[in-house]
Coordinates of C-alpha atoms and ligand atoms in Angstrom, one line a residue:
M419 CA 7.7 2.7 26.7
S420 CA 8.6 0.0 24.1
H421 CA 6.5 -1.7 21.5
I422 CA 7.6 -4.8 19.6
H423 CA 6.3 -5.5 16.1
D424 CA 7.2 -7.6 12.9
L425 CA 7.5 -4.4 10.8
I426 CA 7.9 -0.7 11.4
V427 CA 7.0 1.6 8.5
I428 CA 8.1 5.2 8.8
G429 CA 5.9 7.7 6.9
G430 CA 2.1 7.6 6.9
G431 CA 1.6 9.0 3.3
L432 CA 0.4 6.9 0.4
V433 CA 3.6 4.9 0.0
G434 CA 4.0 4.0 3.7
G435 CA 0.3 3.6 4.2
A436 CA 0.0 1.1 1.3
I437 CA 3.0 -0.9 2.4
A438 CA 1.9 -1.0 6.0
W439 CA -1.7 -2.0 5.1
G440 CA -0.4 -4.7 2.7
A441 CA 1.8 -6.2 5.4
Q442 CA -0.9 -6.1 8.0
A443 CA -3.3 -7.8 5.6
K444 CA -0.8 -10.6 5.4
G445 CA -1.0 -11.1 9.1
A446 CA 2.0 -9.2 10.2
S447 CA 2.1 -7.1 13.3
V448 CA 2.8 -3.6 11.9
V449 CA 3.2 -0.1 13.1
L450 CA 3.0 3.0 10.8
L451 CA 4.7 6.0 12.3
D452 CA 3.7 9.4 10.9
E453 CA 5.1 12.8 11.8
G454 CA 1.8 14.7 11.6
D455 CA 0.4 17.9 10.2
I456 CA 3.6 19.9 10.1
A457 CA 5.3 17.5 7.7
F458 CA 5.3 18.0 3.9
R459 CA 2.6 15.6 2.6
A460 CA 2.4 14.9 -1.1
A461 CA -0.3 12.4 -0.4
R462 CA -2.7 15.2 0.7
G463 CA -2.1 17.4 -2.3
N464 CA -2.1 15.2 -5.4
F465 CA -4.2 14.8 -8.5
G466 CA -5.4 11.3 -8.2
L467 CA -4.4 9.6 -11.5
V468 CA -3.8 5.9 -11.7
W469 CA -1.8 6.6 -14.8
V470 CA 0.0 4.1 -17.0
Q471 CA 0.4 5.3 -20.6
S472 CA 3.6 7.5 -20.3
K473 CA 5.1 5.9 -17.2
G474 CA 8.5 4.2 -17.8
A475 CA 9.7 5.8 -21.1
G476 CA 13.4 4.8 -21.2
M477 CA 12.9 2.5 -18.2
P478 CA 10.9 -0.7 -19.0
P479 CA 10.9 -2.0 -15.4
Y480 CA 9.0 1.1 -14.3
A481 CA 6.5 0.6 -17.2
H482 CA 6.0 -3.0 -16.1
W483 CA 5.8 -2.2 -12.4
T484 CA 3.2 0.6 -13.2
R485 CA 1.1 -1.8 -15.3
Q486 CA 1.2 -4.4 -12.5
S487 CA 0.0 -1.8 -10.1
A488 CA -2.9 -0.7 -12.3
A489 CA -3.9 -4.4 -12.6
L490 CA -3.8 -4.8 -8.8
W491 CA -5.7 -1.6 -8.0
P492 CA -9.2 -3.2 -8.3
D493 CA -8.3 -5.8 -5.6
L494 CA -6.9 -3.0 -3.4
A495 CA -10.0 -0.9 -3.8
A496 CA -12.3 -3.9 -3.1
S497 CA -10.4 -5.0 0.0
L498 CA -10.3 -1.5 1.4
R499 CA -14.0 -1.1 0.8
A500 CA -14.8 -4.4 2.4
T501 CA -12.8 -3.6 5.5
T502 CA -13.6 0.1 6.0
G503 CA -16.6 0.9 3.9
V504 CA -14.6 3.7 2.2
D505 CA -15.0 4.0 -1.5
T506 CA -11.7 5.0 -3.1
A507 CA -13.6 6.1 -6.2
L508 CA -11.5 4.0 -8.5
H509 CA -12.4 4.2 -12.2
Q510 CA -10.3 2.7 -15.0
P511 CA -12.1 3.6 -18.2
G512 CA -8.9 4.5 -20.0
G513 CA -7.2 7.9 -20.1
L514 CA -6.5 10.6 -22.6
A515 CA -3.6 13.0 -23.1
F516 CA -4.7 15.8 -25.4
C517 CA -2.3 17.5 -27.9
L518 CA -2.6 21.2 -28.8
S519 CA -0.4 21.4 -31.8
D520 CA 0.9 19.1 -34.6
D521 CA 4.3 19.2 -32.9
E522 CA 2.8 17.9 -29.6
Y523 CA 1.0 15.2 -31.5
E524 CA 4.1 14.1 -33.3
Q525 CA 6.2 14.1 -30.1
R526 CA 3.6 12.1 -28.2
E527 CA 3.3 9.6 -31.0
N528 CA 7.0 9.1 -31.1
M529 CA 7.3 8.7 -27.3
L530 CA 4.5 6.1 -27.2
R531 CA 6.0 4.2 -30.2
R532 CA 9.4 4.1 -28.3
M533 CA 7.6 2.8 -25.2
H534 CA 5.7 0.2 -27.2
N535 CA 9.0 -1.0 -28.6
E536 CA 10.8 -1.0 -25.2
S537 CA 8.0 -2.3 -23.0
G538 CA 5.3 -4.0 -25.2
D539 CA 1.8 -3.3 -26.3
I540 CA -0.9 -2.2 -23.8
G541 CA -3.3 -1.0 -26.4
T542 CA -2.2 2.7 -26.3
R543 CA -3.1 4.5 -29.5
M544 CA -3.1 7.9 -31.1
L545 CA -6.5 9.4 -31.9
S546 CA -6.8 11.9 -34.8
R547 CA -8.6 15.2 -34.4
Q548 CA -11.8 13.6 -35.7
D549 CA -11.5 10.4 -33.6
V550 CA -11.1 12.3 -30.4
R551 CA -14.0 14.6 -31.1
A552 CA -16.2 11.6 -31.8
M553 CA -15.2 10.2 -28.4
V554 CA -15.3 13.5 -26.3
P555 CA -17.8 16.2 -26.9
G556 CA -17.1 19.9 -26.2
L557 CA -13.4 20.0 -27.2
G558 CA -11.8 23.3 -28.3
D559 CA -10.6 23.9 -31.9
K560 CA -7.0 23.8 -30.8
V561 CA -7.1 20.1 -29.9
T562 CA -5.2 18.4 -32.7
G563 CA -5.6 14.8 -31.3
A564 CA -4.9 12.7 -28.3
S565 CA -3.3 9.5 -27.1
F566 CA -5.6 7.0 -25.4
C567 CA -4.6 4.1 -23.1
P568 CA -7.3 1.7 -22.1
I569 CA -5.8 0.9 -18.7
D570 CA -5.4 4.4 -17.3
G571 CA -7.7 5.5 -14.5
H572 CA -8.2 7.7 -11.5
A573 CA -9.2 7.5 -7.8
S574 CA -9.7 9.8 -4.9
P575 CA -6.3 10.1 -3.2
L576 CA -7.9 11.4 0.0
H577 CA -10.3 8.5 0.2
L578 CA -7.5 6.2 -0.4
L579 CA -5.4 7.7 2.4
R580 CA -8.3 7.6 4.7
A581 CA -9.1 4.0 3.9
L582 CA -5.6 2.9 4.5
H583 CA -5.3 4.7 7.8
Q584 CA -8.8 3.4 8.9
A585 CA -8.0 -0.1 7.9
L586 CA -4.7 0.0 9.9
G587 CA -6.7 1.1 13.0
P588 CA -4.4 1.5 16.0
A589 CA -1.4 0.4 13.9
Y590 CA -1.5 3.9 12.4
R591 CA 0.3 6.3 14.8
P592 CA 0.2 10.0 13.9
H593 CA 2.3 12.5 15.8
Q594 CA 5.1 10.0 16.0
R595 CA 8.1 11.8 14.5
T596 CA 11.1 9.5 14.2
D597 CA 14.0 11.2 15.9
R598 CA 16.5 8.4 15.9
I599 CA 16.9 4.8 14.6
D600 CA 19.3 2.4 16.3
A601 CA 20.3 -0.5 14.0
T602 CA 21.7 -3.8 15.1
P603 CA 22.1 -7.0 12.9
D604 CA 18.8 -8.4 14.3
S605 CA 16.6 -5.5 14.9
F606 CA 15.8 -1.8 14.6
T607 CA 14.8 0.5 17.4
V608 CA 12.9 3.6 16.4
H609 CA 12.8 6.5 18.9
C610 CA 9.8 8.8 18.8
G611 CA 10.1 11.1 21.8
T612 CA 10.1 8.8 24.8
T613 CA 8.5 5.9 23.0
R614 CA 10.5 3.1 21.3
Y615 CA 9.3 0.8 18.6
I616 CA 11.3 -2.4 17.9
A617 CA 11.1 -4.7 14.9
P618 CA 13.3 -7.0 12.7
R619 CA 12.2 -5.1 9.6
I620 CA 11.8 -1.4 8.9
V621 CA 10.7 0.5 5.8
I622 CA 11.7 4.1 5.2
A623 CA 8.8 5.7 3.3
A624 CA 8.8 9.2 4.8
G625 CA 8.5 11.1 1.5
L626 CA 10.8 14.1 1.6
G627 CA 11.8 13.1 5.2
S628 CA 13.4 10.0 3.9
R629 CA 16.6 11.7 2.8
D630 CA 17.7 12.3 6.4
L631 CA 16.3 9.0 7.8
A632 CA 17.8 6.6 5.2
P633 CA 21.5 6.9 6.1
L634 CA 20.6 5.8 9.7
V635 CA 20.0 2.3 8.3
G636 CA 22.6 2.3 5.5
L637 CA 20.3 3.4 2.7
H638 CA 20.5 6.3 0.3
M639 CA 17.3 8.2 -0.8
P640 CA 18.4 11.4 -2.5
V641 CA 14.9 12.8 -2.9
A642 CA 14.1 16.5 -3.5
P643 CA 10.8 18.5 -3.8
L644 CA 9.2 19.4 -7.1
Q645 CA 6.2 21.7 -6.7
G646 CA 2.9 21.1 -8.5
Q647 CA -0.1 23.4 -8.4
I648 CA -3.7 22.4 -8.8
I649 CA -6.9 24.2 -9.5
V650 CA -10.4 22.8 -8.5
T651 CA -13.6 24.1 -10.0
E652 CA -17.1 24.1 -8.5
R653 CA -19.2 21.0 -9.3
I654 CA -20.4 21.1 -12.9
R655 CA -22.4 18.8 -15.2
K656 CA -20.6 15.8 -16.6
L657 CA -17.7 17.2 -18.7
L658 CA -16.0 13.9 -19.7
D659 CA -15.9 10.2 -18.9
Y660 CA -12.1 9.8 -18.9
P661 CA -9.3 11.1 -16.8
T662 CA -6.7 13.0 -18.7
H663 CA -3.1 13.9 -17.8
L664 CA -4.1 17.5 -17.1
L665 CA -7.7 17.4 -16.0
R666 CA -10.1 15.0 -14.4
Q667 CA -13.7 15.2 -13.1
T668 CA -14.2 13.7 -9.7
D669 CA -17.2 11.6 -8.6
E670 CA -18.6 14.7 -6.8
G671 CA -18.5 16.7 -10.1
T672 CA -15.6 19.1 -9.4
V673 CA -13.0 19.4 -12.1
M674 CA -9.3 19.2 -11.0
L675 CA -6.9 21.0 -13.3
G676 CA -3.1 20.6 -13.3
D677 CA -0.3 20.1 -13.9
S678 CA 2.8 22.3 -13.1
Q679 CA 6.3 21.3 -12.2
E680 CA 8.3 24.0 -10.5
D681 CA 11.7 23.6 -8.8
V682 CA 11.2 26.1 -5.9
G683 CA 12.6 24.1 -3.0
F684 CA 10.2 23.7 -0.1
D685 CA 8.0 26.6 -1.1
L686 CA 4.3 25.8 -0.9
S687 CA 2.9 29.1 -2.2
T688 CA 0.8 29.3 -5.4
R689 CA 1.7 31.8 -8.0
V690 CA -0.8 33.5 -10.4
A691 CA 1.5 33.0 -13.5
V692 CA 1.6 29.2 -12.9
L693 CA -2.2 29.0 -12.2
Q694 CA -2.9 31.1 -15.3
K695 CA -0.9 28.7 -17.5
I696 CA -2.8 25.7 -16.1
A697 CA -6.2 27.5 -16.7
D698 CA -5.2 28.6 -20.2
R699 CA -4.2 25.2 -21.4
N700 CA -7.2 23.5 -19.9
T701 CA -9.7 26.0 -21.2
Q702 CA -8.2 25.6 -24.7
I703 CA -9.1 21.9 -24.4
F704 CA -12.5 22.5 -22.9
P705 CA -13.7 26.1 -23.5
A706 CA -16.8 25.4 -21.4
L707 CA -14.5 25.5 -18.3
K708 CA -14.3 29.3 -18.7
Q709 CA -17.8 29.4 -17.1
A710 CA -16.9 27.4 -14.1
S711 CA -16.0 29.1 -10.8
V712 CA -12.7 28.1 -9.1
I713 CA -13.3 27.0 -5.5
R714 CA -9.8 25.9 -4.5
M715 CA -6.2 25.9 -5.5
W716 CA -3.0 24.7 -3.8
A717 CA 0.6 23.8 -4.2
A718 CA 2.1 20.6 -3.0
L719 CA 5.5 19.0 -3.2
R720 CA 6.3 15.9 -5.2
V721 CA 8.9 13.6 -3.8
M722 CA 11.4 13.3 -6.7
S723 CA 14.5 11.1 -7.1
P724 CA 17.3 12.5 -9.3
D725 CA 16.0 10.6 -12.4
G726 CA 12.3 10.7 -11.4
F727 CA 12.0 6.9 -11.0
P728 CA 11.2 5.2 -7.7
V729 CA 13.7 3.9 -5.3
Y730 CA 13.3 0.5 -3.7
Q731 CA 16.2 -1.1 -2.0
Q732 CA 17.2 -3.4 0.9
S733 CA 20.1 -2.1 3.0
V734 CA 23.3 -4.1 2.4
R735 CA 24.7 -3.0 5.7
Y736 CA 21.5 -3.6 7.7
P737 CA 19.4 -6.3 6.0
G738 CA 15.8 -5.9 7.0
A739 CA 15.8 -2.2 6.3
F740 CA 14.1 -1.1 3.1
A741 CA 13.8 2.1 1.1
A742 CA 10.5 2.9 -0.7
T743 CA 9.8 6.2 -2.5
C744 CA 8.2 7.3 -5.8
H745 CA 6.4 10.2 -7.3
S746 CA 3.3 8.2 -8.3
G747 CA 2.0 7.0 -4.9
V748 CA -1.6 6.8 -6.1
T749 CA -0.8 4.8 -9.3
L750 CA 1.6 2.5 -7.5
A751 CA -0.6 1.9 -4.4
G752 CA -1.8 -1.4 -5.8
A753 CA 1.8 -2.7 -6.3
H754 CA 3.0 -1.3 -3.0
A755 CA 0.2 -3.0 -1.0
L756 CA -0.1 -6.3 -2.8
A757 CA 3.3 -7.0 -4.3
L758 CA 6.0 -4.9 -2.4
A759 CA 4.6 -5.4 1.2
P760 CA 4.6 -9.3 1.0
A761 CA 8.1 -9.2 -0.5
I762 CA 9.4 -7.0 2.3
L763 CA 7.9 -9.4 4.9
A764 CA 9.6 -12.3 3.1
G765 CA 12.9 -10.4 3.2
T766 CA 13.7 -10.2 -0.5
L767 CA 12.6 -7.7 -3.1
P768 CA 11.3 -9.1 -6.4
D769 CA 13.7 -9.2 -9.4
I770 CA 11.6 -6.5 -11.2
L771 CA 12.7 -4.0 -8.5
S772 CA 16.5 -4.5 -8.9
A773 CA 16.5 -1.7 -11.4
F774 CA 15.3 0.7 -8.7
A775 CA 18.3 0.5 -6.3
S776 CA 19.7 3.9 -5.5
T777 CA 23.2 2.7 -6.5
R778 CA 22.1 3.8 -10.0
F779 CA 22.8 7.4 -8.9
G780 CA 26.4 6.5 -8.6
E781 CA 26.9 7.5 -5.0
S782 CA 28.1 5.3 -2.3
I783 CA 25.6 3.9 0.2
A784 CA 25.9 5.9 3.5
A785 CA 27.5 3.9 6.3
Ligands
LIG876 C1 0.7 18.2 -7.2 C2 0.9 16.7 -7.2 C3 0.1 15.9 -8.0 C4 0.3 14.5 -8.0 N1 -0.5 13.7 -8.8 C5 -0.3 12.4 -8.7 C6 -1.2 11.6 -9.5 O1 -2.0 12.0 -10.2 N2 -1.0 10.2 -9.4 C7 0.0 9.7 -8.6 O2 0.1 8.4 -8.6 N3 0.7 10.4 -7.8 C8 0.6 11.8 -7.9 N4 1.4 12.6 -7.0 C9 2.4 11.9 -6.2 C10 1.9 11.4 -4.9 O3 1.2 12.3 -4.2 C11 3.1 10.9 -4.2 O4 3.8 9.9 -4.9 C12 2.8 10.3 -2.9 O5 1.9 11.1 -2.1 C13 4.1 10.1 -2.1 O6 3.7 9.5 -1.0 P1 4.8 9.4 0.1 O7 4.1 8.5 1.1 O8 6.1 9.0 -0.4 O9 5.0 10.9 0.7 P2 4.1 11.8 1.5 O10 2.7 11.8 1.1 O11 4.8 13.2 1.5 O12 4.2 11.2 3.0 C14 5.3 11.2 3.7 C15 5.0 11.0 5.2 O13 6.1 10.9 5.9 C16 6.0 11.5 7.2 N5 7.3 11.8 7.7 C17 8.3 12.6 7.2 N6 9.3 12.6 8.0 C18 9.0 11.8 9.1 C19 9.7 11.4 10.3 N7 10.9 11.8 10.6 N8 9.0 10.6 11.1 C20 7.8 10.1 10.9 N9 7.1 10.4 9.8 C21 7.7 11.2 8.9 C22 5.1 12.7 6.9 O14 4.4 13.0 8.0 C23 4.2 12.3 5.7 O15 2.9 11.9 6.1 C24 1.2 14.0 -7.1 C25 2.0 14.8 -6.2 C26 1.8 16.2 -6.3 C27 2.6 17.0 -5.3

């Protein structure tokens, strides 16, 4: 059986979902092909920050792209709510990153000053021990200060994913693993078992699966897994009004604690030593958390490029084929849906994305 569309997106995670929805919202006939439950899915294991303050140190285009996305997020949330009734639980009250020593405070201050010089002012500022206590009650003695950025926020990643899939309706096709892609100068044919999907444009947004799919359309996406572990507590009374880079309280009242970074290949098991480190740091910040019961913990795999920055690129050999991957799929959902998707439909990536071509890794594009 063959289906013909304007755009095929491979990978039904947050990156592919946002691009497919953005293209469909522009009137394109889209199909989003997703492997299913056996795949590694970063979109289902993440922390939910729409985080700006530290994104793009040493790479101003990433800082600007992230800021653009945070600014587009309210429109994305409103559109998804209007079409699906799903609340993505977006809040953008500003975000805090706590420091637990004078050294940490100094390092953070230096990093943010560098970013300010490289990428401009977004109102991020350092808060002294006294200032941060005045803003957030219940902090432990070890907190030496914090950075605060007024445009940071958070959302429910699972509600976002559900809203995107729901809004796409029958265009979202789970259990459609891409086995093969045939590329010609005019169109792409994707084979999923006995079904074929044909379109003049295709996006490879298959997370960790992109590495193998990209060469089929002349792209290079050298992504690798980086494990993160998360702890979730029971619902507790209001702990704080702001998301932080290590801890956030959801609308339901649970508190999510992170954030680890372990290079363990495709291993999805949690380890006590890692979870203990997460709990230690967060209970130093909020001692009251010691009383909260843990209800869940998990490990998930980030989709990381060699330098940690996104990859966006149109294939030189097969124009119409695009690569899209990043490790901040929640944060960048606004830009993916409302800026990247229209550009892909128009056939040209915006100038701001030229810095994200995978040629920066110095390897030749696969034939
Ligand atoms: C612990 C952790 C915490 C995180 N916290 C945050 C955060 O706070 N904020 C933030 O912005 N980001 C965060 N992220 C990152 C975010 O989750 C990812 O950037 C995002 O999920 C990546 O989405 P993706 O669509 O590229 O990949 P995935 O979500 O992995 O989706 C890829 C999809 O491709 C499909 N697929 C693979 N191969 C094929 C194939 N051959 N055919 C068809 N389909 C295929 C899979 O089924 C899968 O659904 C976090 C990630 C982790 C692991």
